[in-house]
Each structure stands twice: as structure tokens, then as C-alpha cells.
Amino acid sequence: MEKRVTFKGWTLPILLIAPQVLISAIFFFYPAGQAVWQSLFIPDPFGLSMQYVGLGNFEYLLSDPFYRASFVTTAVFSTLVTLCSMILALFLAVLADRLIKGSGTYRTLLIWPYAVAPAVAGVLWLFMFNTRVGVVSWYLGQLGYDWNHVLNDAEAMGLVVVASSWGRISYNFLFFFAALQAVPKSVIEAAAIDGARFWRRFFTIVLPLLSPTTFFLLVVNIVYAFFETFGVIHTITSGGPQQATTILVYKVYSDGFVGQDLGSSAAQSVILLVVVGLLTVLQFKFIEKRVHY
Amino acid sequence: MAERHGMVEKRGAGLWLTHVGMIIGVLIIFFPIWLAFVASTVTQADIIRPPMPIWPGDQLWTNYKNALLSGVNVPVATMLMNSLIMAVGIAVGKIIISLLSAFAIVYFKFPGRQFFFWAIFITLMLPVEVRIVPTFEVVAGFGMLNSYQGLILPLIASATATFLFRQFFLTIPDELAEAARVDGARPMRFFWDIVVPMSRTNVAALFVILFIYGWNQYLWPLLITTDPEMNTIVMGIKQMFPSGDDFAHWPTIMATSILAMIPPVIVVVSMQKLFVRGLVDSEK
């Protein structure tokens, strides 16, 4: 799309666009370029020189069992977070949509967790499941279940999944609720007159109509689980026990800053860049499709 | 028959069940926040002998005062201030540079316009998490560790807001620009008198989203604020946990957690309409 009417001159527009271009160049393009560049080198132990290794860092990474394990962990983690938060949000949105009065109040209450930072959400859930003082872990203990996410891989994963999904329910709820409200009432009424019961109507009519929203949320939630859950992981498990909850973003951090393995961390950044790129393309394909409706 | 199929208009037992379902959902979602609040009103002794109480105690004032004025490493009031500066800085910074660049892209034809457009476009979805090491080096090179510029600048390098404004500017009727041009108005005058006032709602909606985005940042402040005086509240909470086997001081930590969520919750709840609009706009 273009404007028919434009102003003349080009010094002014260059000046106007300069701040954004400069900031993007300094804090985005240059670092991204550096990541690509550094991924081709291994620094010597004293950090004095860099040895060119070509794709060596990538070959090493892809054959590294820890990195592969981190890929699997990320896949499991993001699938679980996406499914949990979307299914619960959809369920709540369907309930709220059935109400004529009061849905506004529920919406206000359900929006809350969106404002809670992932890292704070991590602290809240850590508190409930803390092995020494946690209320939930204490009651589980009374029931004879010995909760210990510090030692048990599956429990650690469960806890970070729940904490990450929790804050996400609000977001998904808002989008599902808006989409449900937009479903034409005449369609629903026609089906109701034909005798279709609520859940049948839901699965045969409403759910297909929600598919654009569902697909959009799917991509957005995967992106969230990949990149924005760092705070949850860092506060609750720090990637442990061993590496059971080390997702890819956490590994970039722990190898780059804690382990000081710059070449490997840079190569990991590049791999993540590719992942983000693919997800972006996916998202834009979807947006294009919507525009053509 | 009409009565029986009145499922579209919900009433009776179905309606009642729906409310019950909603209330259970809300309670479950609120439970962690409630528990944090309770923990922020009792003594440490109440907490380390589980199970902790389920109703608030009488230590609210003591715990919050203690957190705000002394904290663990640094007073929480300091961290709140840092978070506020960071969040407002990111929101205002992003809005200003995006308004300007979107105006340039939409209302001018200049050499390299497409190039700049695509250059900004590429930054659209790349989170800072992905390029942390090199970005850290750049910021360290500028001597911006432990500074507000260091906290703010790298996070305003994203294109979401620019695209939002571009989309919006494209919907402004051409007649307005035409009229301005016929009147001999300079482009910047058109910008200030027409474009900016018309964008008010968009700016407000975006501010809500960006404020929360900035406030809730974790990894970036964790990397570049080694001085506790510069910690933001969201990243500072984790720093309050002792290393080793000591008991964390939960009442202070939970008071801090509650304090960390109050500003964004106020923003979201009080500007709910703008928030929902900003959310929907910035994701499409």
C-alpha cells in the first residue's frame, strides 16, 4: 500500500528515520552479525586470539548430546506450555462467552496474570512447591507423595510448564473470548434449531470458525515458550536438575555467560535466529492468508 | 420446543454451572497471587513451619516497610524506581522513534526508503534473548553497563511499534495531507497538528503494552546490572534468595513479588480497553 499524497524532499525523512535505523544498526544488526561471525571461531583460552573453525562450532553442537537433549527439552516444554495454556484458556473463554451478564467481571479478573512477569510467576510457583516450606508440596507430603522438583526431572519440568502456562492463560483467553464473541449468533441459532446440543455445536461449528485465532495463538505461544520463559526457568530450576529443564535460550545464556564458551554460544544464537526466522515466516504466511479473506 | 432449545440463551442450571466453572477457574488462577499476599503479611516463623496460614496475618505494614526501605541487597524502593525508569523509558522511546520513522516511511518517497523499511522489518520478531552475548559486548563497549541507557536502548530496537503506526498512518485520509500541502504547511507541522493528535489512542494502547513489556524484562537487566543499586524489581527478586542452605526470607520476598506486580496490574486493569486494543493491534 502506498500513499498517493507524499511530501517532497529527502533530508527530512532521512533525519526522521535515523534514530530507529541507528538503534537497530547498533543494537540489532551489529550484534546479530557478530553472533554469526563469532560462531565461526573458537577463542583461545586466554581470549587473546580467535581461531577460525568454519562450521566446526555447529558440527560440534549438533553432535553434542547435551545440545540435542536441550532441543528435545525445548520441544517437550513448548508443546506442553502451548497446549496447557490454550486448552484452559479456550475452556474459560467458552464459559465466559455463554454468560450474558458478568463476563466483563470475569475478564477483568482473568487479565491479572498477564501483568505478572514470568520471573515473578516463577517465584510464586516456586514458593508453593518449595520442598521445605511450600504449601502444595506439604499437602502432597501429607497425602504420601514426596514432591521434590530439585531432584526429580519430571517434577521440575511439570513445575516450569505450569508456571509458564499460568501467566499465558490470560493472553489466550482474551483472544479466544474476542473470537467467540465474533462468531455470528445466527449460525449458532440455526444449529440450535436443528437440534445440535451445546458441545456438538462447539466442535462442529464454533471450533472450525476459531481456527484462524487458534493458529495465530499456536505460533505466538510457541514463540513465548521458546524465548520469554527464561525468567521462569531461571527462578525455579536454573535449568536443572542436571539439564532437565535447560531450554535452548537458557543454554545460550548458561554457555555464554556462565560457561564463557563464546563460540558455542554464538553458534547457538545463530541456530535460534534461524528458528525465529522460520516462526516469523509462518506467522506472516498466516497474516497474508487473513488479509486475503 | 423453543424453550427446550433455548440453549443459545443460557439460563437455569446451565447458567448456574457456568458461573461455578468460571469461579473455580478464577480461584485457581488467583491462588498463587493470594498465597503470595498472605505470605507477605505473616512472619518468617509462620512460613518455615508448614503448612503456612491461608489467611492474612498482621505483619503487612512491617514486611512491606522492611522490604521497601531495606530489602535484602538493596531497598526495594530503589528497584521500583529503576523498573519505573526502564519501563517508561522503553515505552516512550519506542513510541517516539516509531512515530518518526513510520511518518517518514509513509509520507515521503526518498532514496533507500524500501531498504530502510525492510531493515526495520527484519528486526520485527527477534528477541534480545537470542543475541545476548554480542549485544552485551556492544553495551559494555559503550560503557553502559549499570546505566539506564544500557537498560533501555537495546530494547527499543524493535519494529513492532513502527509497523503499527505505519498501518495506522495508511488509513489517514489522503485529503488531509493534500489540504495541508495546498495550505503550504510544512511536513512537520502536518505531523504535529494532524498525525500525532489522530494517533492518540494508538499511542496510549501501545504505551500500556510497552510499559508491561519493559517492566517485566528479566534476562537483560540480569546481565547488565551487576550493581544492586541498578537492579530492577523483577530481576532483583531472584537475587534475594540466599545461596546455600539458609532459609530465604519469604515475607520480604513475597512482599517484593506483590510490589513487583502492582504497577503492571494497575496499568492493565485500569486501562483494560486500551490494553486489549493494544494487544490485538500489536499482534496483527
Short mmCIF file of C-alpha atoms in Angstrom, two decimals, chain A residues 1-21 23-32 34-36 38 91-121 123-128 130 132-136 138-139 166 168-171 173-175 178 185 188-190 192-199 201 216 219-220 223 227-228 230-238 249 252-257 262 265-266 268-273 276-277 279-281 283-284 287 290, chain B residues 4-5 7-10 14-15 17-23 25-26 28-33 35-36 39 47-54 97-98 100-111 113-114 116-127 129-139 142 144 149 153-159 162 166 169-175 177-178 180-181 185-188 190 209 212 215-219 222-223 233-235 237-239 241 244-248 250 253-254 257-258 260-261 264-266 268-269 272-273 275-276 279-280 283-284:
data_model
loop_
_atom_site.label_atom_id
_atom_site.label_comp_id
_atom_site.label_asym_id
_atom_site.label_seq_id
_atom_site.Cartn_x
_atom_site.Cartn_y
_atom_site.Cartn_z
CA MET A 1 0.00 0.00 0.00
CA GLU A 2 1.26 3.47 -0.84
CA LYS A 3 0.10 6.98 -0.14
CA ARG A 4 -0.93 8.97 -3.19
CA VAL A 5 -0.01 12.20 -1.48
CA THR A 6 3.55 12.49 -0.25
CA PHE A 7 5.78 15.32 0.80
CA LYS A 8 8.87 16.35 -1.13
CA GLY A 9 12.48 16.27 -0.10
CA TRP A 10 14.64 13.55 1.36
CA THR A 11 16.80 15.12 4.05
CA LEU A 12 13.88 15.37 6.44
CA PRO A 13 12.71 11.75 6.07
CA ILE A 14 16.29 10.51 6.47
CA LEU A 15 16.57 12.51 9.68
CA LEU A 16 13.24 11.18 10.89
CA ILE A 17 14.12 7.58 10.28
CA ALA A 18 17.69 7.96 11.55
CA PRO A 19 17.07 7.26 15.27
CA GLN A 20 15.37 3.97 14.60
CA VAL A 21 17.89 2.93 11.97
CA ILE A 23 19.46 1.96 17.19
CA SER A 24 18.62 -1.06 15.06
CA ALA A 25 22.08 -0.99 13.49
CA ILE A 26 23.96 -0.69 16.78
CA PHE A 27 21.90 -2.98 18.97
CA PHE A 28 20.46 -5.34 16.42
CA PHE A 29 22.34 -5.73 13.15
CA TYR A 30 25.81 -5.38 14.53
CA PRO A 31 25.26 -7.87 17.40
CA ALA A 32 23.43 -10.29 15.10
CA GLN A 34 28.78 -10.54 15.50
CA ALA A 35 26.90 -13.67 16.54
CA VAL A 36 27.22 -15.08 13.03
CA GLN A 38 31.81 -15.42 16.31
CA PHE A 91 -12.39 -23.63 28.13
CA LEU A 92 -12.67 -20.46 30.23
CA ALA A 93 -13.45 -18.37 27.17
CA VAL A 94 -16.27 -20.73 26.16
CA LEU A 95 -17.72 -20.45 29.66
CA ALA A 96 -17.41 -16.66 29.67
CA ASP A 97 -18.98 -16.47 26.22
CA ARG A 98 -22.04 -18.37 27.49
CA LEU A 99 -22.69 -15.66 30.04
CA ILE A 100 -24.60 -12.59 29.05
CA LYS A 101 -24.05 -10.84 32.35
CA GLY A 102 -20.87 -10.91 34.38
CA SER A 103 -18.41 -11.93 31.69
CA GLY A 104 -16.80 -8.48 31.98
CA THR A 105 -16.04 -9.04 35.65
CA TYR A 106 -14.50 -12.44 34.98
CA ARG A 107 -12.48 -10.97 32.16
CA THR A 108 -11.06 -8.28 34.43
CA LEU A 109 -10.09 -10.91 36.97
CA LEU A 110 -8.58 -13.22 34.39
CA ILE A 111 -6.46 -10.48 32.83
CA TRP A 112 -4.41 -10.14 36.01
CA PRO A 113 -1.81 -12.83 35.47
CA TYR A 114 -0.85 -11.27 32.12
CA ALA A 115 0.65 -8.39 34.06
CA VAL A 116 2.73 -10.71 36.23
CA ALA A 117 6.27 -11.08 34.87
CA PRO A 118 7.34 -14.65 34.03
CA ALA A 119 10.12 -14.34 36.61
CA VAL A 120 7.65 -13.28 39.31
CA ALA A 121 5.30 -16.09 38.29
CA VAL A 123 8.83 -17.14 42.29
CA LEU A 124 5.13 -17.59 43.17
CA TRP A 125 5.06 -21.18 41.96
CA LEU A 126 8.42 -21.92 43.50
CA PHE A 127 7.00 -20.74 46.80
CA MET A 128 4.01 -23.09 46.58
CA ASN A 130 9.22 -25.29 47.71
CA ARG A 132 10.78 -27.11 52.69
CA VAL A 133 8.03 -24.51 53.08
CA GLY A 134 5.73 -24.94 50.08
CA VAL A 135 2.05 -25.34 50.90
CA VAL A 136 1.25 -27.59 47.98
CA TRP A 138 3.45 -30.02 52.17
CA TYR A 139 -0.09 -31.22 51.47
CA TRP A 166 -0.31 -19.85 34.14
CA ARG A 168 -0.25 -17.18 29.45
CA ILE A 169 -3.84 -18.20 30.08
CA SER A 170 -4.92 -14.53 30.30
CA TYR A 171 -3.50 -13.71 26.92
CA PHE A 173 -8.31 -16.15 26.97
CA LEU A 174 -8.59 -12.60 25.64
CA PHE A 175 -8.06 -13.69 22.05
CA ALA A 178 -12.91 -11.95 21.33
CA LYS A 185 -25.16 -15.70 16.54
CA ILE A 188 -25.33 -20.86 16.33
CA GLU A 189 -29.09 -20.36 16.46
CA ALA A 190 -29.58 -22.18 13.18
CA ALA A 192 -29.60 -24.99 17.80
CA ILE A 193 -32.89 -25.04 15.90
CA ASP A 194 -31.61 -28.09 14.04
CA GLY A 195 -31.28 -29.67 17.47
CA ALA A 196 -27.50 -29.63 17.84
CA ARG A 197 -26.55 -29.62 21.51
CA PHE A 198 -24.00 -27.29 23.00
CA TRP A 199 -20.87 -29.39 22.76
CA ARG A 201 -22.29 -27.13 18.14
CA PHE A 216 -2.27 -17.46 15.42
CA VAL A 219 2.58 -19.62 16.76
CA VAL A 220 2.62 -16.82 19.32
CA VAL A 223 7.46 -18.12 20.40
CA PHE A 227 12.05 -17.12 24.34
CA GLU A 228 10.06 -15.45 27.06
CA PHE A 230 13.71 -17.65 30.55
CA GLY A 231 12.64 -15.92 33.78
CA VAL A 232 10.54 -18.89 34.86
CA ILE A 233 13.33 -21.39 34.27
CA HIS A 234 15.98 -19.20 35.86
CA THR A 235 13.98 -18.57 39.04
CA ILE A 236 12.59 -22.08 39.56
CA THR A 237 15.16 -24.61 38.39
CA SER A 238 18.14 -22.79 36.84
CA VAL A 249 17.51 -19.94 25.30
CA VAL A 252 22.69 -19.77 25.21
CA TYR A 253 22.81 -17.90 28.49
CA SER A 254 24.48 -20.59 30.58
CA ASP A 255 27.11 -21.45 27.95
CA GLY A 256 27.78 -17.84 27.00
CA PHE A 257 27.76 -16.10 30.38
CA LEU A 262 31.57 -17.76 23.33
CA SER A 265 27.01 -19.67 22.48
CA ALA A 266 27.25 -17.63 19.27
CA GLN A 268 23.52 -21.42 19.35
CA SER A 269 22.34 -17.84 18.83
CA VAL A 270 22.58 -18.35 15.08
CA ILE A 271 20.53 -21.54 15.28
CA LEU A 272 17.91 -19.68 17.32
CA LEU A 273 17.95 -16.88 14.75
CA VAL A 276 12.85 -17.35 14.94
CA GLY A 277 13.07 -16.67 11.21
CA LEU A 279 8.42 -18.93 13.01
CA THR A 280 8.17 -15.38 11.64
CA VAL A 281 7.66 -16.65 8.10
CA GLN A 283 3.25 -16.10 11.16
CA PHE A 284 3.34 -13.87 8.10
CA ILE A 287 -1.39 -12.96 8.27
CA ARG A 290 -6.14 -13.48 6.68
CA ARG B 4 -36.01 -26.51 25.29
CA HIS B 5 -33.73 -25.38 22.55
CA MET B 7 -29.60 -23.20 24.79
CA VAL B 8 -28.38 -20.16 22.93
CA GLU B 9 -29.98 -18.05 25.61
CA LYS B 10 -28.48 -19.66 28.66
CA GLY B 14 -26.72 -24.46 32.82
CA LEU B 15 -26.16 -20.83 33.63
CA LEU B 17 -22.98 -24.31 36.33
CA THR B 18 -21.24 -21.88 34.00
CA HIS B 19 -20.82 -19.40 36.84
CA VAL B 20 -19.49 -22.13 39.11
CA GLY B 21 -17.00 -23.18 36.43
CA MET B 22 -15.87 -19.60 35.93
CA ILE B 23 -15.46 -19.01 39.66
CA GLY B 25 -11.23 -21.12 37.17
CA VAL B 26 -10.72 -17.64 38.61
CA ILE B 28 -7.36 -21.46 40.73
CA ILE B 29 -5.73 -18.73 38.68
CA PHE B 30 -5.72 -16.37 41.66
CA PHE B 31 -4.48 -18.89 44.20
CA PRO B 32 -0.74 -18.25 43.66
CA ILE B 33 -1.25 -14.49 43.99
CA LEU B 35 -0.79 -17.14 48.71
CA ALA B 36 1.96 -14.64 47.94
CA ALA B 39 2.94 -14.78 52.91
CA ILE B 47 6.12 -19.79 56.98
CA ILE B 48 9.02 -22.06 57.84
CA ARG B 49 6.74 -24.28 59.93
CA PRO B 50 4.49 -25.59 57.17
CA PRO B 51 1.71 -25.51 56.43
CA MET B 52 1.66 -21.73 56.33
CA PRO B 53 -1.60 -19.94 57.20
CA ILE B 54 -4.15 -19.46 54.45
CA ILE B 97 11.28 6.69 17.30
CA SER B 98 8.48 4.64 15.75
CA LEU B 100 9.02 9.45 13.45
CA SER B 101 10.17 6.59 11.27
CA ALA B 102 6.65 5.49 10.35
CA PHE B 103 5.88 9.07 9.32
CA ALA B 104 8.98 9.13 7.13
CA ILE B 105 8.15 5.80 5.51
CA VAL B 106 4.52 6.60 4.80
CA TYR B 107 4.64 10.27 3.85
CA PHE B 108 7.86 10.57 1.88
CA LYS B 109 9.47 8.98 -1.12
CA PHE B 110 13.19 9.09 -0.58
CA PRO B 111 16.18 7.11 -1.78
CA ARG B 113 13.09 4.01 1.58
CA GLN B 114 12.39 0.38 0.70
CA PHE B 116 15.17 1.04 5.41
CA PHE B 117 11.68 -0.35 5.51
CA TRP B 118 12.94 -3.91 5.15
CA ALA B 119 15.83 -3.31 7.52
CA ILE B 120 13.37 -2.33 10.21
CA PHE B 121 11.05 -5.12 9.19
CA ILE B 122 13.70 -7.77 9.88
CA THR B 123 14.04 -6.66 13.49
CA LEU B 124 10.35 -7.35 13.97
CA MET B 125 10.46 -10.51 15.96
CA LEU B 126 13.99 -11.07 17.13
CA PRO B 127 14.02 -11.11 20.91
CA GLU B 129 17.40 -13.30 24.31
CA VAL B 130 18.77 -14.58 21.02
CA ARG B 131 21.64 -12.15 20.63
CA ILE B 132 22.56 -11.63 24.25
CA VAL B 133 26.32 -12.15 24.17
CA PRO B 134 27.17 -9.76 21.30
CA THR B 135 24.62 -7.19 22.47
CA PHE B 136 26.14 -7.36 25.92
CA GLU B 137 29.56 -6.72 24.39
CA VAL B 138 28.28 -3.70 22.48
CA VAL B 139 26.71 -2.23 25.60
CA PHE B 142 29.87 1.87 25.23
CA MET B 144 26.70 1.45 29.51
CA GLN B 149 20.78 3.88 28.77
CA LEU B 153 18.37 1.46 24.37
CA PRO B 154 18.88 -2.17 23.25
CA LEU B 155 15.25 -2.94 23.98
CA ILE B 156 13.82 -0.15 21.86
CA ALA B 157 15.42 -1.64 18.76
CA SER B 158 12.31 -3.45 17.59
CA ALA B 159 9.91 -2.74 14.82
CA THR B 162 6.78 1.20 13.69
CA ARG B 166 2.61 2.61 9.55
CA PHE B 169 -1.00 6.24 9.01
CA LEU B 170 -2.03 4.47 5.83
CA THR B 171 -5.65 4.77 6.96
CA ILE B 172 -5.45 8.55 7.44
CA PRO B 173 -7.39 10.08 4.51
CA ASP B 174 -5.15 11.47 1.79
CA GLU B 175 -7.31 14.60 1.67
CA ALA B 177 -2.26 15.64 3.65
CA GLU B 178 -3.44 17.16 0.39
CA ALA B 180 -2.03 20.58 4.34
CA ARG B 181 0.14 20.67 1.26
CA ALA B 185 2.05 23.54 5.66
CA ARG B 186 5.46 22.06 6.32
CA PRO B 187 5.57 18.28 6.80
CA MET B 188 6.49 18.56 10.48
CA PHE B 190 1.26 18.34 9.48
CA ILE B 209 1.70 -2.90 26.16
CA ILE B 212 4.39 -4.02 30.73
CA TRP B 215 8.58 -3.65 33.39
CA ASN B 216 8.65 -7.43 33.05
CA GLN B 217 12.11 -7.70 31.43
CA TYR B 218 14.30 -10.19 33.21
CA LEU B 219 17.29 -11.51 31.28
CA LEU B 222 20.14 -9.63 34.92
CA LEU B 223 23.10 -9.38 32.57
CA ILE B 233 12.50 -5.27 40.80
CA VAL B 234 11.59 -8.20 38.57
CA MET B 235 15.17 -9.41 38.31
CA ILE B 237 13.64 -10.84 43.49
CA LYS B 238 15.77 -13.80 42.48
CA GLN B 239 18.82 -12.04 43.92
CA PHE B 241 17.38 -15.78 47.65
CA GLY B 244 23.39 -22.32 50.11
CA ASP B 245 21.06 -23.83 52.65
CA ASP B 246 19.83 -20.76 54.50
CA PHE B 247 16.13 -20.11 54.62
CA ALA B 248 15.07 -17.42 52.20
CA TRP B 250 9.94 -15.33 52.43
CA ILE B 253 10.50 -11.82 49.08
CA MET B 254 6.74 -12.20 48.78
CA SER B 257 6.77 -10.01 44.47
CA ILE B 258 3.48 -8.29 45.25
CA ALA B 260 6.58 -6.04 41.51
CA MET B 261 3.16 -6.90 40.12
CA PRO B 264 1.62 -3.51 35.70
CA VAL B 265 -1.61 -4.87 37.18
CA ILE B 266 -2.87 -1.33 37.82
CA VAL B 268 -3.68 -3.41 32.77
CA VAL B 269 -6.82 -3.34 34.87
CA GLN B 272 -8.34 -2.53 30.15
CA LYS B 273 -9.96 -1.31 26.96
CA PHE B 275 -4.81 -2.77 26.79
CA VAL B 276 -6.96 -5.22 24.88
CA LEU B 279 -2.69 -6.31 22.40
CA VAL B 280 -4.82 -7.08 19.39
CA GLU B 283 -0.05 -8.74 17.28
CA LYS B 284 -1.67 -8.27 13.90
#
